[in-house]
Amino acid sequence: MTTHIRRTGDFRWDGIPVSAYKPGGTHFAGITRQLLFEGGEGLGCQLRYFEVAPTGYSSLERHRHAHAIMVIRGRGRALVGDRILELGTHDLVRVPPRTWHQFRADGEEPFGFLCMVDCGRDSPERPDQDELSDLRADPAIAEFIRI
Amino acid sequence: MTTHIRRTGDFRWDGIPVSAYKPGGTHFAGITRQLLFEGGEGLGCQLRYFEVAPTGYSSLERHRHAHAIMVIRGRGRALVGDRILELGTHDLVRVPPRTWHQFRADGEEPFGFLCMVDCGRDSPERPDQDELSDLRADPAIAEFIRI
């Protein structure tokens, strides 16, 4: 593994591919993933960089593992539990276990954030119709979420 | 634990204290530590932010656990193993297990970097006289290191 990985341009890194956010689906849009540190060899966690285009959004999901997030580009908004957060560069967000969350860009610039997770983690789940109804009981959340 | 932690100023965060880098000693200088994510509750890792003043340096040390680092402020240099790296903002550095490393600022601005580690990790060790002699066999490393 390379010791020093240079930033090569605007939020791109030497030898690190810009990947699809997830294998496929229509429950997300305009979002890419770069795996900055994959873990292993003395490290039980990963650091990923996600970038959301101005009209994009991540998947509305939850899981048992937690996320620890730092914004490093632009501005965005996030649903975390029952709160909608307004996020700027270098703000931190903790997504606790089993908490619904979704990220959206806010503005004309891409919205980029680091996300730290354990290497060993469970798969995300998406809301079923009952859970969606519960979420939509709050008008602000109903307006915010994209599925 | 708070879900959203706002950046409050230049590389400071709401409610996160600026701490001493280590309990004490003369083997480091001009460096502070902020614990951004402490782990626990679904997360087995921590994210710290270290900031090195223009004349400062971290401890020359090694340990079994690995570091995964992203520069987010200024410029610096690092010894990692037998290499001295020139680092700019958003560059990534992987410090493998059992590898000597030390960070120094480079320029007039503070040098700040994120460092991801496992919550469960061993304590660092510093070089003994024989190990220092080995390191100093390389003139560039001899010039670089501070103890």
XYZ file of C-alpha atoms in Angstrom, chain A:
147
model
C 0.000 0.000 0.000
C 1.247 3.464 -0.848
C 2.322 5.635 2.079
C 1.650 9.029 0.505
C -1.349 9.640 -1.729
C -1.358 13.077 -3.250
C -4.400 15.148 -3.958
C -4.355 15.500 -7.740
C -7.097 18.034 -8.310
C -10.381 19.164 -6.914
C -11.145 16.417 -4.434
C -9.466 13.696 -6.433
C -6.496 11.600 -5.313
C -3.689 9.869 -7.146
C -4.662 6.300 -7.982
C -7.997 6.371 -6.139
C -10.886 5.700 -8.530
C -14.130 7.630 -8.451
C -16.619 4.827 -7.898
C -20.338 4.347 -8.081
C -21.982 5.197 -4.757
C -23.823 1.852 -4.717
C -24.192 -0.950 -7.267
C -27.423 0.424 -8.703
C -30.874 1.727 -7.985
C -33.022 4.802 -8.246
C -33.055 5.655 -4.524
C -29.976 7.886 -4.871
C -28.738 10.365 -7.466
C -25.668 12.364 -8.426
C -23.343 10.926 -5.809
C -19.887 9.331 -6.101
C -17.644 7.445 -3.699
C -13.870 7.373 -3.264
C -12.305 4.915 -0.826
C -9.452 6.913 0.741
C -8.355 4.339 3.339
C -9.639 0.786 3.037
C -8.506 -0.462 6.458
C -6.597 -3.625 7.243
C -2.966 -3.895 8.354
C -3.393 -2.336 11.782
C -6.594 -0.427 11.053
C -10.159 -1.668 11.640
C -11.909 1.245 9.952
C -12.318 2.898 6.583
C -12.435 6.490 5.388
C -14.563 7.230 2.342
C -15.177 10.508 0.501
C -18.666 11.019 -0.906
C -19.493 13.833 -3.265
C -23.043 14.924 -4.027
C -23.816 17.000 -7.141
C -26.052 20.088 -6.615
C -29.198 18.099 -7.434
C -28.037 14.825 -5.888
C -28.833 12.865 -2.764
C -27.674 9.785 -0.889
C -29.909 6.842 -0.079
C -32.414 7.198 2.768
C -31.294 4.333 5.006
C -30.323 3.066 8.436
C -28.118 0.311 9.908
C -26.618 -0.866 13.177
C -23.196 0.669 12.531
C -22.535 4.370 13.105
C -21.195 7.012 10.741
C -18.769 9.781 11.691
C -18.807 12.508 9.065
C -16.828 15.666 8.296
C -17.872 17.989 5.487
C -14.847 19.078 3.443
C -16.505 20.651 0.395
C -19.438 22.970 -0.067
C -22.721 23.000 1.781
C -25.443 20.459 2.293
C -28.361 19.321 4.359
C -28.884 16.048 6.156
C -31.743 14.212 7.727
C -30.455 12.442 10.852
C -33.232 10.842 12.880
C -35.965 13.473 13.116
C -33.707 16.489 12.509
C -32.733 18.264 9.312
C -29.240 19.732 9.682
C -27.745 22.612 7.717
C -24.109 21.729 7.068
C -21.086 23.788 6.093
C -17.464 22.940 5.442
C -15.704 21.252 8.385
C -18.944 20.654 10.284
C -19.150 17.225 11.928
C -22.120 14.856 11.930
C -22.573 11.726 13.990
C -25.160 9.253 12.687
C -25.984 6.912 15.595
C -26.908 3.249 15.100
C -30.387 2.483 13.683
C -31.001 6.116 12.722
C -32.577 7.130 9.421
C -30.306 9.434 7.438
C -30.038 11.053 4.032
C -27.675 13.698 2.630
C -28.422 16.306 -0.013
C -26.322 19.065 -1.570
C -27.352 22.654 -0.913
C -26.098 25.255 -3.359
C -24.358 25.322 -6.709
C -21.128 23.661 -5.632
C -20.733 19.918 -5.066
C -21.203 18.849 -1.460
C -18.410 16.559 -0.275
C -17.910 14.776 3.004
C -15.628 12.244 4.650
C -17.334 9.270 6.279
C -15.556 7.028 8.792
C -16.945 3.536 9.431
C -15.794 0.230 10.903
C -14.576 -2.308 8.324
C -16.916 -4.907 9.808
C -20.426 -3.534 9.509
C -23.978 -4.512 8.621
C -25.806 -3.711 5.391
C -28.137 -0.706 5.218
C -31.893 -1.105 5.123
C -34.372 1.210 3.415
C -37.723 2.239 4.852
C -40.819 0.171 4.136
C -44.183 1.845 3.487
C -45.108 2.067 7.195
C -41.726 3.564 8.071
C -42.036 6.041 5.209
C -45.457 7.082 6.480
C -44.000 7.638 9.940
C -41.199 9.754 8.516
C -43.640 11.760 6.385
C -45.774 12.628 9.391
C -43.346 15.538 9.821
C -43.956 17.952 6.899
C -40.343 19.156 6.873
C -39.099 15.575 6.588
C -41.756 14.771 3.980
C -40.451 17.675 1.899
C -36.818 16.741 2.428
C -36.595 13.043 1.730
C -36.020 11.525 -1.693
C -36.705 7.877 -2.349
